Amino acid sequence: DGAACEGIFHEAVNLAVTWKLSILFVCENNQWQAYVPRMQAMAVPHVADWVAGHGLVARVVDGNDVDAVHAQARAMVEAIRADGRPRLLELDTYRLRGHFEPDDQAYVPADERQSALARDPLPRQTQRLLAERVIAAGELAALRDRVATTVQAALAFAEASPWPDPSERSTDVYA
């Protein structure tokens, strides 16, 4: 993942291990660093491989499998609570949308994108919940309607809100 290629990531991991901080680092490895495929910027397949060199215990899990992510995160948090050592959980997934909103992803091979869409965790989890009768189709539709209404209300609030005063543009900026 792109953020893991920054030096500050390695500094944070090193300090967490050195100071024995009880931290769970989570890396959503979406295979892209802006417009560059991950493997063109990393010499190893996983961020977990890098952090092992710092002495950090790390695991890679299918980031498109909600249940697997939950189970592995729970196990790692329990281990952190037991020994106080930091850990990293890498979620192996794929960025389904562009790096920014109008990004058309013309640089992504079509077959690669289609393969990733077939593993999209939202439809997969939805089908599982419906198949296992955790939620009924009507409840799911009502939930989607509630979410859409909430998002529309938030958008209307934002659009109706005044712009911040220009004097605030450097407030809380420290770089």
PDB file of C-alpha atoms in Angstrom:
ATOM      1  CA  ASP A   1       0.000   0.000   0.000  1.00  0.00           C
ATOM      2  CA  GLY A   2       1.207   3.476  -0.804  1.00  0.00           C
ATOM      3  CA  ALA A   3       1.315   4.796   2.756  1.00  0.00           C
ATOM      4  CA  ALA A   4       3.563   1.908   3.801  1.00  0.00           C
ATOM      5  CA  CYS A   5       6.159   3.155   1.308  1.00  0.00           C
ATOM      6  CA  GLU A   6       6.573   6.317   3.351  1.00  0.00           C
ATOM      7  CA  GLY A   7       9.497   6.445   5.752  1.00  0.00           C
ATOM      8  CA  ILE A   8       7.265   7.564   8.602  1.00  0.00           C
ATOM      9  CA  PHE A   9       5.459   4.209   8.461  1.00  0.00           C
ATOM     10  CA  HIS A  10       8.701   2.329   9.128  1.00  0.00           C
ATOM     11  CA  GLU A  11       9.624   4.806  11.868  1.00  0.00           C
ATOM     12  CA  ALA A  12       6.256   4.237  13.557  1.00  0.00           C
ATOM     13  CA  VAL A  13       6.590   0.448  13.319  1.00  0.00           C
ATOM     14  CA  ASN A  14      10.143   0.556  14.668  1.00  0.00           C
ATOM     15  CA  LEU A  15       9.139   2.729  17.639  1.00  0.00           C
ATOM     16  CA  ALA A  16       6.094   0.569  18.388  1.00  0.00           C
ATOM     17  CA  VAL A  17       8.300  -2.529  18.555  1.00  0.00           C
ATOM     18  CA  THR A  18      11.117  -0.804  20.461  1.00  0.00           C
ATOM     19  CA  TRP A  19       8.789   0.781  23.009  1.00  0.00           C
ATOM     20  CA  LYS A  20       6.540  -2.310  23.171  1.00  0.00           C
ATOM     21  CA  LEU A  21       3.401  -0.324  22.387  1.00  0.00           C
ATOM     22  CA  SER A  22       0.050  -2.123  22.413  1.00  0.00           C
ATOM     23  CA  ILE A  23      -0.971  -1.152  18.884  1.00  0.00           C
ATOM     24  CA  LEU A  24      -2.702  -2.967  16.065  1.00  0.00           C
ATOM     25  CA  PHE A  25      -1.575  -1.462  12.772  1.00  0.00           C
ATOM     26  CA  VAL A  26      -4.075  -2.182   9.990  1.00  0.00           C
ATOM     27  CA  CYS A  27      -2.989  -1.885   6.375  1.00  0.00           C
ATOM     28  CA  GLU A  28      -5.684  -2.009   3.721  1.00  0.00           C
ATOM     29  CA  ASN A  29      -3.470  -3.117   0.872  1.00  0.00           C
ATOM     30  CA  ASN A  30      -5.507  -2.161  -2.179  1.00  0.00           C
ATOM     31  CA  GLN A  31      -2.758  -3.033  -4.704  1.00  0.00           C
ATOM     32  CA  TRP A  32      -2.352   0.549  -5.953  1.00  0.00           C
ATOM     33  CA  GLN A  33      -0.204   3.507  -4.976  1.00  0.00           C
ATOM     34  CA  ALA A  34      -2.141   6.310  -6.630  1.00  0.00           C
ATOM     35  CA  TYR A  35      -1.609   5.318 -10.303  1.00  0.00           C
ATOM     36  CA  VAL A  36       1.212   2.824  -9.789  1.00  0.00           C
ATOM     37  CA  PRO A  37       0.609  -0.907  -9.263  1.00  0.00           C
ATOM     38  CA  ARG A  38       1.920  -1.923  -5.841  1.00  0.00           C
ATOM     39  CA  MET A  39       4.458  -4.381  -7.233  1.00  0.00           C
ATOM     40  CA  GLN A  40       6.202  -1.583  -9.175  1.00  0.00           C
ATOM     41  CA  ALA A  41       6.975   0.160  -5.875  1.00  0.00           C
ATOM     42  CA  MET A  42       7.516  -2.774  -3.491  1.00  0.00           C
ATOM     43  CA  ALA A  43      10.139  -5.514  -3.710  1.00  0.00           C
ATOM     44  CA  VAL A  44       8.063  -8.023  -1.720  1.00  0.00           C
ATOM     45  CA  PRO A  45       4.449  -9.186  -2.068  1.00  0.00           C
ATOM     46  CA  HIS A  46       3.156  -7.889   1.260  1.00  0.00           C
ATOM     47  CA  VAL A  47       3.656  -5.052   3.715  1.00  0.00           C
ATOM     48  CA  ALA A  48       3.657  -7.834   6.329  1.00  0.00           C
ATOM     49  CA  ASP A  49       6.961  -9.021   4.832  1.00  0.00           C
ATOM     50  CA  TRP A  50       8.516  -5.602   5.444  1.00  0.00           C
ATOM     51  CA  VAL A  51       7.454  -5.227   9.058  1.00  0.00           C
ATOM     52  CA  ALA A  52       8.777  -8.657   9.976  1.00  0.00           C
ATOM     53  CA  GLY A  53      12.218  -7.109   9.537  1.00  0.00           C
ATOM     54  CA  HIS A  54      11.342  -4.711  12.357  1.00  0.00           C
ATOM     55  CA  GLY A  55      10.362  -7.622  14.585  1.00  0.00           C
ATOM     56  CA  LEU A  56       6.649  -6.959  14.253  1.00  0.00           C
ATOM     57  CA  VAL A  57       4.263  -9.922  14.210  1.00  0.00           C
ATOM     58  CA  ALA A  58       2.106  -9.573  11.104  1.00  0.00           C
ATOM     59  CA  ARG A  59      -0.657 -11.482   9.359  1.00  0.00           C
ATOM     60  CA  VAL A  60      -2.213 -11.169   5.912  1.00  0.00           C
ATOM     61  CA  VAL A  61      -5.924 -11.855   5.524  1.00  0.00           C
ATOM     62  CA  ASP A  62      -8.362 -11.729   2.603  1.00  0.00           C
ATOM     63  CA  GLY A  63      -9.600  -8.166   2.977  1.00  0.00           C
ATOM     64  CA  ASN A  64     -12.686  -9.008   0.915  1.00  0.00           C
ATOM     65  CA  ASP A  65     -13.865 -11.588   3.450  1.00  0.00           C
ATOM     66  CA  VAL A  66     -15.596  -9.674   6.236  1.00  0.00           C
ATOM     67  CA  ASP A  67     -15.730 -12.673   8.559  1.00  0.00           C
ATOM     68  CA  ALA A  68     -12.054 -13.553   8.064  1.00  0.00           C
ATOM     69  CA  VAL A  69     -11.038  -9.940   8.769  1.00  0.00           C
ATOM     70  CA  HIS A  70     -13.152  -9.881  11.933  1.00  0.00           C
ATOM     71  CA  ALA A  71     -11.776 -13.187  13.189  1.00  0.00           C
ATOM     72  CA  GLN A  72      -8.141 -12.279  12.535  1.00  0.00           C
ATOM     73  CA  ALA A  73      -8.525  -8.785  14.015  1.00  0.00           C
ATOM     74  CA  ARG A  74     -10.113 -10.252  17.129  1.00  0.00           C
ATOM     75  CA  ALA A  75      -7.302 -12.816  17.494  1.00  0.00           C
ATOM     76  CA  MET A  76      -4.627 -10.165  17.085  1.00  0.00           C
ATOM     77  CA  VAL A  77      -6.241  -7.814  19.604  1.00  0.00           C
ATOM     78  CA  GLU A  78      -6.429 -10.681  22.112  1.00  0.00           C
ATOM     79  CA  ALA A  79      -2.739 -11.428  21.516  1.00  0.00           C
ATOM     80  CA  ILE A  80      -1.836  -7.753  21.996  1.00  0.00           C
ATOM     81  CA  ARG A  81      -3.779  -7.667  25.248  1.00  0.00           C
ATOM     82  CA  ALA A  82      -1.993 -10.824  26.386  1.00  0.00           C
ATOM     83  CA  ASP A  83       1.611  -9.805  25.662  1.00  0.00           C
ATOM     84  CA  GLY A  84       1.493  -6.048  25.033  1.00  0.00           C
ATOM     85  CA  ARG A  85       3.394  -6.370  21.732  1.00  0.00           C
ATOM     86  CA  PRO A  86       2.293  -4.492  18.608  1.00  0.00           C
ATOM     87  CA  ARG A  87       1.034  -6.316  15.537  1.00  0.00           C
ATOM     88  CA  LEU A  88       0.086  -5.580  11.938  1.00  0.00           C
ATOM     89  CA  LEU A  89      -2.940  -6.918  10.102  1.00  0.00           C
ATOM     90  CA  GLU A  90      -2.723  -6.568   6.339  1.00  0.00           C
ATOM     91  CA  LEU A  91      -6.032  -6.721   4.484  1.00  0.00           C
ATOM     92  CA  ASP A  92      -5.331  -7.975   0.972  1.00  0.00           C
ATOM     93  CA  THR A  93      -7.971  -6.297  -1.173  1.00  0.00           C
ATOM     94  CA  TYR A  94      -8.312  -4.254  -4.355  1.00  0.00           C
ATOM     95  CA  ARG A  95      -9.201  -0.615  -4.957  1.00  0.00           C
ATOM     96  CA  LEU A  96     -12.487  -0.686  -6.864  1.00  0.00           C
ATOM     97  CA  ARG A  97     -12.693   3.068  -7.387  1.00  0.00           C
ATOM     98  CA  GLY A  98     -10.166   5.601  -8.555  1.00  0.00           C
ATOM     99  CA  HIS A  99      -7.560   7.380  -6.468  1.00  0.00           C
ATOM    100  CA  PHE A 100      -9.853  10.427  -6.369  1.00  0.00           C
ATOM    101  CA  GLU A 101     -13.494  10.932  -7.294  1.00  0.00           C
ATOM    102  CA  PRO A 102     -13.305  11.791 -11.039  1.00  0.00           C
ATOM    103  CA  ASP A 103     -10.530   9.210 -11.647  1.00  0.00           C
ATOM    104  CA  ASP A 104     -11.767   6.983 -14.495  1.00  0.00           C
ATOM    105  CA  GLN A 105      -9.122   4.283 -13.810  1.00  0.00           C
ATOM    106  CA  ALA A 106      -8.116   4.118 -17.484  1.00  0.00           C
ATOM    107  CA  TYR A 107      -4.739   2.800 -16.268  1.00  0.00           C
ATOM    108  CA  VAL A 108      -6.307  -0.337 -14.743  1.00  0.00           C
ATOM    109  CA  PRO A 109      -6.452  -3.413 -16.995  1.00  0.00           C
ATOM    110  CA  ALA A 110     -10.124  -4.242 -17.672  1.00  0.00           C
ATOM    111  CA  ASP A 111      -9.781  -7.961 -16.847  1.00  0.00           C
ATOM    112  CA  GLU A 112      -8.036  -7.138 -13.557  1.00  0.00           C
ATOM    113  CA  ARG A 113     -10.838  -4.748 -12.591  1.00  0.00           C
ATOM    114  CA  GLN A 114     -13.536  -7.297 -13.488  1.00  0.00           C
ATOM    115  CA  SER A 115     -11.806  -9.954 -11.406  1.00  0.00           C
ATOM    116  CA  ALA A 116     -11.669  -7.566  -8.455  1.00  0.00           C
ATOM    117  CA  LEU A 117     -15.333  -6.597  -8.846  1.00  0.00           C
ATOM    118  CA  ALA A 118     -16.275 -10.279  -8.647  1.00  0.00           C
ATOM    119  CA  ARG A 119     -14.666 -10.351  -5.181  1.00  0.00           C
ATOM    120  CA  ASP A 120     -16.335  -7.114  -3.959  1.00  0.00           C
ATOM    121  CA  PRO A 121     -17.000  -7.715  -0.245  1.00  0.00           C
ATOM    122  CA  LEU A 122     -20.336  -5.862  -0.123  1.00  0.00           C
ATOM    123  CA  PRO A 123     -22.281  -8.125  -2.503  1.00  0.00           C
ATOM    124  CA  ARG A 124     -20.489 -11.193  -1.100  1.00  0.00           C
ATOM    125  CA  GLN A 125     -21.471 -10.356   2.479  1.00  0.00           C
ATOM    126  CA  THR A 126     -24.984  -9.348   1.423  1.00  0.00           C
ATOM    127  CA  GLN A 127     -25.510 -12.729  -0.264  1.00  0.00           C
ATOM    128  CA  ARG A 128     -24.155 -14.565   2.782  1.00  0.00           C
ATOM    129  CA  LEU A 129     -26.424 -12.666   5.176  1.00  0.00           C
ATOM    130  CA  LEU A 130     -29.456 -13.324   2.978  1.00  0.00           C
ATOM    131  CA  ALA A 131     -28.569 -17.007   2.448  1.00  0.00           C
ATOM    132  CA  GLU A 132     -28.050 -17.573   6.176  1.00  0.00           C
ATOM    133  CA  ARG A 133     -31.261 -15.658   6.914  1.00  0.00           C
ATOM    134  CA  VAL A 134     -29.427 -13.176   9.142  1.00  0.00           C
ATOM    135  CA  ILE A 135     -31.401 -10.445   7.372  1.00  0.00           C
ATOM    136  CA  ALA A 136     -34.461 -10.579   5.160  1.00  0.00           C
ATOM    137  CA  ALA A 137     -34.622  -8.913   1.752  1.00  0.00           C
ATOM    138  CA  GLY A 138     -37.197  -6.408   3.041  1.00  0.00           C
ATOM    139  CA  GLU A 139     -35.013  -5.483   6.020  1.00  0.00           C
ATOM    140  CA  LEU A 140     -32.063  -5.023   3.694  1.00  0.00           C
ATOM    141  CA  ALA A 141     -34.084  -2.730   1.421  1.00  0.00           C
ATOM    142  CA  ALA A 142     -35.234  -0.685   4.436  1.00  0.00           C
ATOM    143  CA  LEU A 143     -31.643  -0.424   5.668  1.00  0.00           C
ATOM    144  CA  ARG A 144     -30.468   0.791   2.261  1.00  0.00           C
ATOM    145  CA  ASP A 145     -33.275   3.360   2.200  1.00  0.00           C
ATOM    146  CA  ARG A 146     -32.279   4.609   5.681  1.00  0.00           C
ATOM    147  CA  VAL A 147     -28.647   4.939   4.629  1.00  0.00           C
ATOM    148  CA  ALA A 148     -29.588   6.794   1.432  1.00  0.00           C
ATOM    149  CA  THR A 149     -31.813   9.158   3.421  1.00  0.00           C
ATOM    150  CA  THR A 150     -29.042   9.821   5.952  1.00  0.00           C
ATOM    151  CA  VAL A 151     -26.508  10.509   3.204  1.00  0.00           C
ATOM    152  CA  GLN A 152     -28.913  12.825   1.379  1.00  0.00           C
ATOM    153  CA  ALA A 153     -29.619  14.736   4.610  1.00  0.00           C
ATOM    154  CA  ALA A 154     -25.880  15.114   5.272  1.00  0.00           C
ATOM    155  CA  LEU A 155     -25.330  16.336   1.707  1.00  0.00           C
ATOM    156  CA  ALA A 156     -28.177  18.857   1.995  1.00  0.00           C
ATOM    157  CA  PHE A 157     -26.753  20.106   5.316  1.00  0.00           C
ATOM    158  CA  ALA A 158     -23.274  20.495   3.800  1.00  0.00           C
ATOM    159  CA  GLU A 159     -24.571  22.311   0.726  1.00  0.00           C
ATOM    160  CA  ALA A 160     -26.679  24.659   2.873  1.00  0.00           C
ATOM    161  CA  SER A 161     -23.825  25.419   5.274  1.00  0.00           C
ATOM    162  CA  PRO A 162     -21.771  28.589   4.836  1.00  0.00           C
ATOM    163  CA  TRP A 163     -18.197  28.392   3.624  1.00  0.00           C
ATOM    164  CA  PRO A 164     -15.610  28.748   6.404  1.00  0.00           C
ATOM    165  CA  ASP A 165     -14.173  32.182   6.974  1.00  0.00           C
ATOM    166  CA  PRO A 166     -10.951  32.526   4.929  1.00  0.00           C
ATOM    167  CA  SER A 167      -9.074  33.499   8.090  1.00  0.00           C
ATOM    168  CA  GLU A 168      -9.507  29.881   9.266  1.00  0.00           C
ATOM    169  CA  ARG A 169      -7.552  28.326   6.375  1.00  0.00           C
ATOM    170  CA  SER A 170      -4.388  27.885   8.415  1.00  0.00           C
ATOM    171  CA  THR A 171      -6.074  26.909  11.675  1.00  0.00           C
ATOM    172  CA  ASP A 172      -4.784  23.546  12.946  1.00  0.00           C
ATOM    173  CA  VAL A 173      -2.239  23.273  10.113  1.00  0.00           C
ATOM    174  CA  TYR A 174       1.168  22.218  11.423  1.00  0.00           C
ATOM    175  CA  ALA A 175       3.212  21.265   8.363  1.00  0.00           C
TER     176      ALA A 175
END
